[in-house]
Amino acid sequence: VDKGTKIIPDILANAGGVVVSYFEWVQDTQHLFWDKEEVDRRLEDILVRSFYQVMDMSKRHNCDMRLAALMTAIERVAEATKLRGIYP
């Protein structure tokens, strides 16, 4: 029964660690050093934007947030592949 409660899909809930690992890699490769506040700000920007993209996908396709998260992920990979010209 839908009680109007939003459930955050595991893909979003667990994304923070992956994103911060990416931040560490970026900082290492570019010899940057962000303080905790900068990391937190950047992380929040990405996670909030991602949440709203998934919620929008859920509304557009009338599906649950988990399916919408998977659809968003597939859409992002497809777009990146197209932009990079990996496949015709």
JSON list of C-alpha atoms in Angstrom, two decimals:
[
{"chain": "A", "resi": 1, "resn": "VAL", "atom": "CA", "xyz": [0.00, 0.00, 0.00]},
{"chain": "A", "resi": 2, "resn": "ASP", "atom": "CA", "xyz": [1.40, 3.36, -1.02]},
{"chain": "A", "resi": 3, "resn": "LYS", "atom": "CA", "xyz": [1.37, 5.68, 1.99]},
{"chain": "A", "resi": 4, "resn": "GLY", "atom": "CA", "xyz": [3.15, 8.53, 0.19]},
{"chain": "A", "resi": 5, "resn": "THR", "atom": "CA", "xyz": [6.53, 7.74, 1.69]},
{"chain": "A", "resi": 6, "resn": "LYS", "atom": "CA", "xyz": [9.49, 8.01, -0.69]},
{"chain": "A", "resi": 7, "resn": "ILE", "atom": "CA", "xyz": [11.95, 5.14, -0.40]},
{"chain": "A", "resi": 8, "resn": "ILE", "atom": "CA", "xyz": [15.47, 5.98, -1.50]},
{"chain": "A", "resi": 9, "resn": "PRO", "atom": "CA", "xyz": [16.77, 3.27, -3.85]},
{"chain": "A", "resi": 10, "resn": "ASP", "atom": "CA", "xyz": [20.00, 1.52, -2.88]},
{"chain": "A", "resi": 11, "resn": "ILE", "atom": "CA", "xyz": [21.68, 2.97, -5.97]},
{"chain": "A", "resi": 12, "resn": "LEU", "atom": "CA", "xyz": [21.21, 6.48, -4.56]},
{"chain": "A", "resi": 13, "resn": "ALA", "atom": "CA", "xyz": [21.64, 5.61, -0.89]},
{"chain": "A", "resi": 14, "resn": "ASN", "atom": "CA", "xyz": [25.03, 4.00, -1.51]},
{"chain": "A", "resi": 15, "resn": "ALA", "atom": "CA", "xyz": [26.29, 6.50, -4.08]},
{"chain": "A", "resi": 16, "resn": "GLY", "atom": "CA", "xyz": [28.00, 8.82, -1.59]},
{"chain": "A", "resi": 17, "resn": "GLY", "atom": "CA", "xyz": [30.98, 6.54, -1.02]},
{"chain": "A", "resi": 18, "resn": "VAL", "atom": "CA", "xyz": [31.53, 6.04, -4.73]},
{"chain": "A", "resi": 19, "resn": "VAL", "atom": "CA", "xyz": [31.29, 9.78, -5.41]},
{"chain": "A", "resi": 20, "resn": "VAL", "atom": "CA", "xyz": [33.76, 10.65, -2.66]},
{"chain": "A", "resi": 21, "resn": "SER", "atom": "CA", "xyz": [36.16, 7.98, -3.97]},
{"chain": "A", "resi": 22, "resn": "TYR", "atom": "CA", "xyz": [35.93, 9.70, -7.36]},
{"chain": "A", "resi": 23, "resn": "PHE", "atom": "CA", "xyz": [36.67, 13.04, -5.66]},
{"chain": "A", "resi": 24, "resn": "GLU", "atom": "CA", "xyz": [39.79, 11.51, -4.09]},
{"chain": "A", "resi": 25, "resn": "TRP", "atom": "CA", "xyz": [40.94, 10.26, -7.49]},
{"chain": "A", "resi": 26, "resn": "VAL", "atom": "CA", "xyz": [40.35, 13.69, -9.08]},
{"chain": "A", "resi": 27, "resn": "GLN", "atom": "CA", "xyz": [42.27, 15.42, -6.30]},
{"chain": "A", "resi": 28, "resn": "ASP", "atom": "CA", "xyz": [45.17, 12.98, -6.61]},
{"chain": "A", "resi": 29, "resn": "THR", "atom": "CA", "xyz": [45.44, 13.25, -10.39]},
{"chain": "A", "resi": 30, "resn": "GLN", "atom": "CA", "xyz": [45.24, 17.05, -10.37]},
{"chain": "A", "resi": 31, "resn": "HIS", "atom": "CA", "xyz": [47.18, 17.64, -7.15]},
{"chain": "A", "resi": 32, "resn": "LEU", "atom": "CA", "xyz": [44.17, 19.33, -5.55]},
{"chain": "A", "resi": 33, "resn": "PHE", "atom": "CA", "xyz": [43.35, 19.37, -1.86]},
{"chain": "A", "resi": 34, "resn": "TRP", "atom": "CA", "xyz": [39.74, 20.06, -0.92]},
{"chain": "A", "resi": 35, "resn": "ASP", "atom": "CA", "xyz": [38.74, 20.58, 2.67]},
{"chain": "A", "resi": 36, "resn": "LYS", "atom": "CA", "xyz": [35.84, 18.66, 4.23]},
{"chain": "A", "resi": 37, "resn": "GLU", "atom": "CA", "xyz": [33.39, 21.48, 3.57]},
{"chain": "A", "resi": 38, "resn": "GLU", "atom": "CA", "xyz": [34.23, 21.53, -0.16]},
{"chain": "A", "resi": 39, "resn": "VAL", "atom": "CA", "xyz": [33.85, 17.75, -0.42]},
{"chain": "A", "resi": 40, "resn": "ASP", "atom": "CA", "xyz": [30.52, 17.90, 1.45]},
{"chain": "A", "resi": 41, "resn": "ARG", "atom": "CA", "xyz": [29.26, 20.73, -0.77]},
{"chain": "A", "resi": 42, "resn": "ARG", "atom": "CA", "xyz": [30.17, 18.94, -3.99]},
{"chain": "A", "resi": 43, "resn": "LEU", "atom": "CA", "xyz": [28.73, 15.65, -2.73]},
{"chain": "A", "resi": 44, "resn": "GLU", "atom": "CA", "xyz": [25.45, 17.28, -1.72]},
{"chain": "A", "resi": 45, "resn": "ASP", "atom": "CA", "xyz": [25.16, 18.98, -5.13]},
{"chain": "A", "resi": 46, "resn": "ILE", "atom": "CA", "xyz": [25.56, 15.67, -6.95]},
{"chain": "A", "resi": 47, "resn": "LEU", "atom": "CA", "xyz": [23.29, 13.63, -4.67]},
{"chain": "A", "resi": 48, "resn": "VAL", "atom": "CA", "xyz": [20.49, 16.19, -4.58]},
{"chain": "A", "resi": 49, "resn": "ARG", "atom": "CA", "xyz": [20.59, 16.62, -8.37]},
{"chain": "A", "resi": 50, "resn": "SER", "atom": "CA", "xyz": [20.60, 12.84, -8.83]},
{"chain": "A", "resi": 51, "resn": "PHE", "atom": "CA", "xyz": [17.66, 12.39, -6.45]},
{"chain": "A", "resi": 52, "resn": "TYR", "atom": "CA", "xyz": [15.56, 14.88, -8.39]},
{"chain": "A", "resi": 53, "resn": "GLN", "atom": "CA", "xyz": [16.51, 13.31, -11.72]},
{"chain": "A", "resi": 54, "resn": "VAL", "atom": "CA", "xyz": [15.40, 9.92, -10.44]},
{"chain": "A", "resi": 55, "resn": "MET", "atom": "CA", "xyz": [12.20, 11.33, -8.98]},
{"chain": "A", "resi": 56, "resn": "ASP", "atom": "CA", "xyz": [11.45, 13.02, -12.31]},
{"chain": "A", "resi": 57, "resn": "MET", "atom": "CA", "xyz": [12.05, 9.74, -14.16]},
{"chain": "A", "resi": 58, "resn": "SER", "atom": "CA", "xyz": [9.73, 8.00, -11.69]},
{"chain": "A", "resi": 59, "resn": "LYS", "atom": "CA", "xyz": [6.97, 10.52, -12.33]},
{"chain": "A", "resi": 60, "resn": "ARG", "atom": "CA", "xyz": [7.40, 10.55, -16.12]},
{"chain": "A", "resi": 61, "resn": "HIS", "atom": "CA", "xyz": [7.20, 6.76, -16.38]},
{"chain": "A", "resi": 62, "resn": "ASN", "atom": "CA", "xyz": [4.87, 6.14, -13.44]},
{"chain": "A", "resi": 63, "resn": "CYS", "atom": "CA", "xyz": [7.25, 3.66, -11.84]},
{"chain": "A", "resi": 64, "resn": "ASP", "atom": "CA", "xyz": [8.87, 3.19, -8.45]},
{"chain": "A", "resi": 65, "resn": "MET", "atom": "CA", "xyz": [12.07, 4.99, -7.50]},
{"chain": "A", "resi": 66, "resn": "ARG", "atom": "CA", "xyz": [14.25, 1.87, -7.79]},
{"chain": "A", "resi": 67, "resn": "LEU", "atom": "CA", "xyz": [13.23, 1.23, -11.38]},
{"chain": "A", "resi": 68, "resn": "ALA", "atom": "CA", "xyz": [13.60, 4.94, -12.11]},
{"chain": "A", "resi": 69, "resn": "ALA", "atom": "CA", "xyz": [17.13, 4.87, -10.65]},
{"chain": "A", "resi": 70, "resn": "LEU", "atom": "CA", "xyz": [18.04, 1.96, -12.94]},
{"chain": "A", "resi": 71, "resn": "MET", "atom": "CA", "xyz": [16.50, 3.72, -15.93]},
{"chain": "A", "resi": 72, "resn": "THR", "atom": "CA", "xyz": [18.41, 6.92, -15.11]},
{"chain": "A", "resi": 73, "resn": "ALA", "atom": "CA", "xyz": [21.67, 4.98, -14.81]},
{"chain": "A", "resi": 74, "resn": "ILE", "atom": "CA", "xyz": [21.14, 3.24, -18.15]},
{"chain": "A", "resi": 75, "resn": "GLU", "atom": "CA", "xyz": [20.24, 6.55, -19.78]},
{"chain": "A", "resi": 76, "resn": "ARG", "atom": "CA", "xyz": [23.45, 8.15, -18.45]},
{"chain": "A", "resi": 77, "resn": "VAL", "atom": "CA", "xyz": [25.65, 5.29, -19.66]},
{"chain": "A", "resi": 78, "resn": "ALA", "atom": "CA", "xyz": [23.98, 5.32, -23.07]},
{"chain": "A", "resi": 79, "resn": "GLU", "atom": "CA", "xyz": [24.49, 9.09, -23.39]},
{"chain": "A", "resi": 80, "resn": "ALA", "atom": "CA", "xyz": [28.13, 8.89, -22.31]},
{"chain": "A", "resi": 81, "resn": "THR", "atom": "CA", "xyz": [28.76, 6.07, -24.78]},
{"chain": "A", "resi": 82, "resn": "LYS", "atom": "CA", "xyz": [27.14, 8.07, -27.57]},
{"chain": "A", "resi": 83, "resn": "LEU", "atom": "CA", "xyz": [29.11, 11.24, -26.74]},
{"chain": "A", "resi": 84, "resn": "ARG", "atom": "CA", "xyz": [32.39, 9.36, -26.67]},
{"chain": "A", "resi": 85, "resn": "GLY", "atom": "CA", "xyz": [31.67, 7.67, -29.98]},
{"chain": "A", "resi": 86, "resn": "ILE", "atom": "CA", "xyz": [32.49, 4.24, -28.62]},
{"chain": "A", "resi": 87, "resn": "TYR", "atom": "CA", "xyz": [29.78, 2.58, -30.66]},
{"chain": "A", "resi": 88, "resn": "PRO", "atom": "CA", "xyz": [28.28, 3.72, -33.95]}
]
